Coordinates of C-alpha atoms in Angstrom, one line a residue:
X1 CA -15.7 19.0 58.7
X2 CA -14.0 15.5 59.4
X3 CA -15.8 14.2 56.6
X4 CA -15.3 16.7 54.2
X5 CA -11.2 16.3 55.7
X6 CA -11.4 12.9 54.9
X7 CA -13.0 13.2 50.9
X8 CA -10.1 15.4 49.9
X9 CA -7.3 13.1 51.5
X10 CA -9.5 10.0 49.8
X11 CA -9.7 12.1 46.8
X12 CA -5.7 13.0 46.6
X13 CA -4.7 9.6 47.1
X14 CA -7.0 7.9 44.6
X15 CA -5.3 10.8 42.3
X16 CA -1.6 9.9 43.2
X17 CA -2.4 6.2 42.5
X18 CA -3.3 7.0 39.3
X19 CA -1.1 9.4 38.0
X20 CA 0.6 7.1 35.3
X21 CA -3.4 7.2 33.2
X22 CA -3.6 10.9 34.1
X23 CA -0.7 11.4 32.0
X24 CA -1.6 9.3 29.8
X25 CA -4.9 11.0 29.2
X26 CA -3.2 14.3 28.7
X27 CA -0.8 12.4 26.2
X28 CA -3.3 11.8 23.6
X29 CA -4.8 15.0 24.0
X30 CA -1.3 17.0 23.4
X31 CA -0.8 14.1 20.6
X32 CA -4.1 15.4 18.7
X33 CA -3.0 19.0 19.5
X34 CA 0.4 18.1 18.0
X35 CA -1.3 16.3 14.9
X36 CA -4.0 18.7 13.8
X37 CA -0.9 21.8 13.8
X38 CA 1.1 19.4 11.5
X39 CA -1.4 18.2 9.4
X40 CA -2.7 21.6 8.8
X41 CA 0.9 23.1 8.2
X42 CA 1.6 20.6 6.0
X43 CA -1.8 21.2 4.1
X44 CA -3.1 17.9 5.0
X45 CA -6.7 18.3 5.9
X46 CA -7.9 14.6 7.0
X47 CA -8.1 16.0 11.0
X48 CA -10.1 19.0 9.8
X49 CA -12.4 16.5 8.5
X50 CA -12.4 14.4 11.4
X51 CA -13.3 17.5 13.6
X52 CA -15.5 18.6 11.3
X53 CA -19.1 17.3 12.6
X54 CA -17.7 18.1 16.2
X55 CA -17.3 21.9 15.1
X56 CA -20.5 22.4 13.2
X57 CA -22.3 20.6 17.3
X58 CA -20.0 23.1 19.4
X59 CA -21.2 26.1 17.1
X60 CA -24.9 25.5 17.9
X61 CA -24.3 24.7 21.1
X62 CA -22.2 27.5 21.4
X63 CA -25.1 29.6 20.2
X64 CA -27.7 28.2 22.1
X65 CA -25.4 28.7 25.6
X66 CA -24.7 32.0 25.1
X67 CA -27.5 33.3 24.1
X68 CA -28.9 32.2 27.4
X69 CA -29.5 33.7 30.6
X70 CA -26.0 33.4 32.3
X71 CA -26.9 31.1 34.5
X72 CA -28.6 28.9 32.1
X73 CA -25.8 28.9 30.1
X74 CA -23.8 27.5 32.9
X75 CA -26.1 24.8 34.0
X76 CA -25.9 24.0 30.4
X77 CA -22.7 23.9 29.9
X78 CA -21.9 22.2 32.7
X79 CA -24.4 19.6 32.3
X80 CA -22.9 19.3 28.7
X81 CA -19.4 18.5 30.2
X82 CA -20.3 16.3 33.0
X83 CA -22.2 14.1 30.3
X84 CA -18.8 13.9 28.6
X85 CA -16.9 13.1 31.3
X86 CA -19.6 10.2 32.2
X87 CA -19.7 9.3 28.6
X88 CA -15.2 8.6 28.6
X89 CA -15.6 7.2 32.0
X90 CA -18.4 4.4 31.1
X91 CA -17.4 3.9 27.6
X92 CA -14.0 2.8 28.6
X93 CA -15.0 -0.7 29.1
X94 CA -15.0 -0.8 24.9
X95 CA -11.5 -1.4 25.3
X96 CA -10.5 1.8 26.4
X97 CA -10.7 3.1 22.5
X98 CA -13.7 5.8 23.1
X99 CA -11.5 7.7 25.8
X100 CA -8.9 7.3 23.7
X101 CA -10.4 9.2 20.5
X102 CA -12.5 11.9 22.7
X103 CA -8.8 12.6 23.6
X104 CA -7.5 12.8 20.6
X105 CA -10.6 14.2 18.4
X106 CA -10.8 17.3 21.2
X107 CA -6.6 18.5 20.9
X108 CA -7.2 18.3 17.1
X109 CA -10.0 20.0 17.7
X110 CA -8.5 22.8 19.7
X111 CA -5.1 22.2 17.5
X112 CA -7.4 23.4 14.3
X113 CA -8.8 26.0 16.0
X114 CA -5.7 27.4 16.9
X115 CA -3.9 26.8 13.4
X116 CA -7.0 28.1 11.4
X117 CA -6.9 31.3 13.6
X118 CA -3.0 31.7 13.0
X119 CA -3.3 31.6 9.4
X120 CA -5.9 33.5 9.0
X121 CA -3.7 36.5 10.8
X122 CA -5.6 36.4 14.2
X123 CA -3.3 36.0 17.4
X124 CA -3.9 32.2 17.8
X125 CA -2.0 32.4 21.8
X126 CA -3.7 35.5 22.8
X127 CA -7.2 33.5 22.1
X128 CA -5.3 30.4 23.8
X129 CA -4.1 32.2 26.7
X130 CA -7.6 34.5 27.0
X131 CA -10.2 32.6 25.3
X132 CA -8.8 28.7 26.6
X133 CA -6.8 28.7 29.0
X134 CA -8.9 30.1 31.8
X135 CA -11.7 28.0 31.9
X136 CA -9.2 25.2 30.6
X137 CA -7.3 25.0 33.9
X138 CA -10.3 23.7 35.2
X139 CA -11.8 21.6 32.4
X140 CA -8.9 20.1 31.3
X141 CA -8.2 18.3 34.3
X142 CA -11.8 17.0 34.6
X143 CA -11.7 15.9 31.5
X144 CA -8.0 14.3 32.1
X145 CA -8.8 12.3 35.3
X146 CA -12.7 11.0 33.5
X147 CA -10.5 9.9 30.5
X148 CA -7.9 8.5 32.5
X149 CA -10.2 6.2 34.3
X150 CA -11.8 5.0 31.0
X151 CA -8.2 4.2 29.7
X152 CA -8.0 2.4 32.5
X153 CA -11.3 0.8 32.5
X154 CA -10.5 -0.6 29.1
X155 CA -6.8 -1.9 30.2
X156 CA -8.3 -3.7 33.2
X157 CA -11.0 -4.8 30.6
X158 CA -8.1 -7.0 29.3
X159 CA -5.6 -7.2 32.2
X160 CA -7.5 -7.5 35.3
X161 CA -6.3 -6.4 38.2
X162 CA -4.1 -8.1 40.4
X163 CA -6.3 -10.6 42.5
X164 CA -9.2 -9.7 40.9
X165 CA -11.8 -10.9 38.1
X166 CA -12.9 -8.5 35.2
X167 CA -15.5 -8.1 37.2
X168 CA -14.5 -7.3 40.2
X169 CA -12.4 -5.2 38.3
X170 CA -14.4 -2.8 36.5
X171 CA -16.4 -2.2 40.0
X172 CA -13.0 -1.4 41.7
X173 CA -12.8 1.2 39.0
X174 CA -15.9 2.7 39.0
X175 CA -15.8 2.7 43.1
X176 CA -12.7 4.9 42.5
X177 CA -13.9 7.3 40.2
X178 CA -16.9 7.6 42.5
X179 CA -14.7 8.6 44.7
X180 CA -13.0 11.4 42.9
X181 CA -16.5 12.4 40.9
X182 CA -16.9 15.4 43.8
X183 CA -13.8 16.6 42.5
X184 CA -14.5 16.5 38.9
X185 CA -17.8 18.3 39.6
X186 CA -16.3 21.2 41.5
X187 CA -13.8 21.5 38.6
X188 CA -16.5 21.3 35.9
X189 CA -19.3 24.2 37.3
X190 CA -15.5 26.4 38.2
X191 CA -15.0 25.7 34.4
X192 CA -18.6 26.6 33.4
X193 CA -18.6 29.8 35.5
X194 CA -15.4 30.9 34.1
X195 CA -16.5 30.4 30.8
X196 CA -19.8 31.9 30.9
X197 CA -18.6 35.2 32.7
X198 CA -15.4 35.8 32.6
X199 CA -13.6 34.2 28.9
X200 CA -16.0 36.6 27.1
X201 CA -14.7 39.9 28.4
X202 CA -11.5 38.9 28.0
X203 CA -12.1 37.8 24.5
X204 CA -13.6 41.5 24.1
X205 CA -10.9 43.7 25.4
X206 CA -8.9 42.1 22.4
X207 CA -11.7 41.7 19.7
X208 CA -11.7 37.9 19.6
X209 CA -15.6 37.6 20.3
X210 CA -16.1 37.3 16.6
X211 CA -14.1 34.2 16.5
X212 CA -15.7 32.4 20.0

């Protein structure tokens, strides 16, 4: 119990210090949310093709989950986001830039999404607020705090830390997302649940399975 006390004050504090590349990371994802929505208003279509090989891989995995067992579905899809989360988090030491575009690339992702549905006459919030932001409340913020440490991975990459070698750095780093990786887990098989058994029904009581 002490322990367990002692992860989730280690784990708040790790998450206070770094607020500033939390909000950072959610920055660039709003920014390709905010992109893909003008682009496609404006009939500007270079996002759509940037998103497009990421759409045609979440349809066939999107196939392949839920037509699964349940709980193979989850496993799966949790396994699917904790190797993205890894992937931001380690890839950061390229100069923070693949964070950087998995942010932006997944708002104009979702930013497309939403558009295309709009124009095409279907609610685009009620599949938000039914279809996203449920299992989003969890899966955003894993995905936030991973990319916010590889943002900051590639900063310190450059800058290192106060009184400390790149290095020496880049372990600091990794020690503190370590730290907070519990967190991110709990938040990422949440996510998966929600998504697997409860985003579906709601997407059915409005007729939005057709389009998820």
């Amino acid at each position: 119990m002490e322990r367990l006390k002692l992860l989730k004050t280690q784990t708040r504090s790790i998450i206070q210090q770094n607020y500033n590349w939390i909000f950072l990371a959610a920055f660039f994802f709003f920014l390709g949310i905010a992109f893909s929505l003008f682009s496609l208003g404006g009939n500007w279509f270079f996002l759509t093709e940037l998103t497009a090989s990421q759409q045609e891989l979440l349809q066939q995995m999107a196939e392949l989950i839920f037509n699964s067992n349940p709980l193979v579905g989850v496993a799966l899809l949790f396994v699917n986001n904790l190797f993205a989360s890894m992937y931001v988090v380690l890839l950061g030491v390229i100069l923070g830039l693949p964070p950087l575009l998995a942010l932006f690339t997944n708002g104009a992702f979702l930013g497309t999404v939403l558009a295309s549905l709009g124009h095409g006459g279907i609610g685009a919030l009620g599949f938000f607020f039914l279809g996203v932001l449920p299992h989003g409340l969890f899966e955003l913020p894993a995905f936030f705090l991973a990319a916010a440490f590889g943002l900051k991975l590639g900063f310190h990459i450059i800058f290192p830390l106060p009184q400390k070698r790149r290095g020496e750095s880049v372990i600091f780093i990794w020690k503190e997302f370590l730290s907070i990786l519990p967190f991110v887990l709990i938040l990422l098989i949440t996510a998966a649940a929600v998504e697997i058994f409860i985003t579906p029904h709601l997407l059915n009581l409005v007729e939005f399975s057709a389009v998820y």
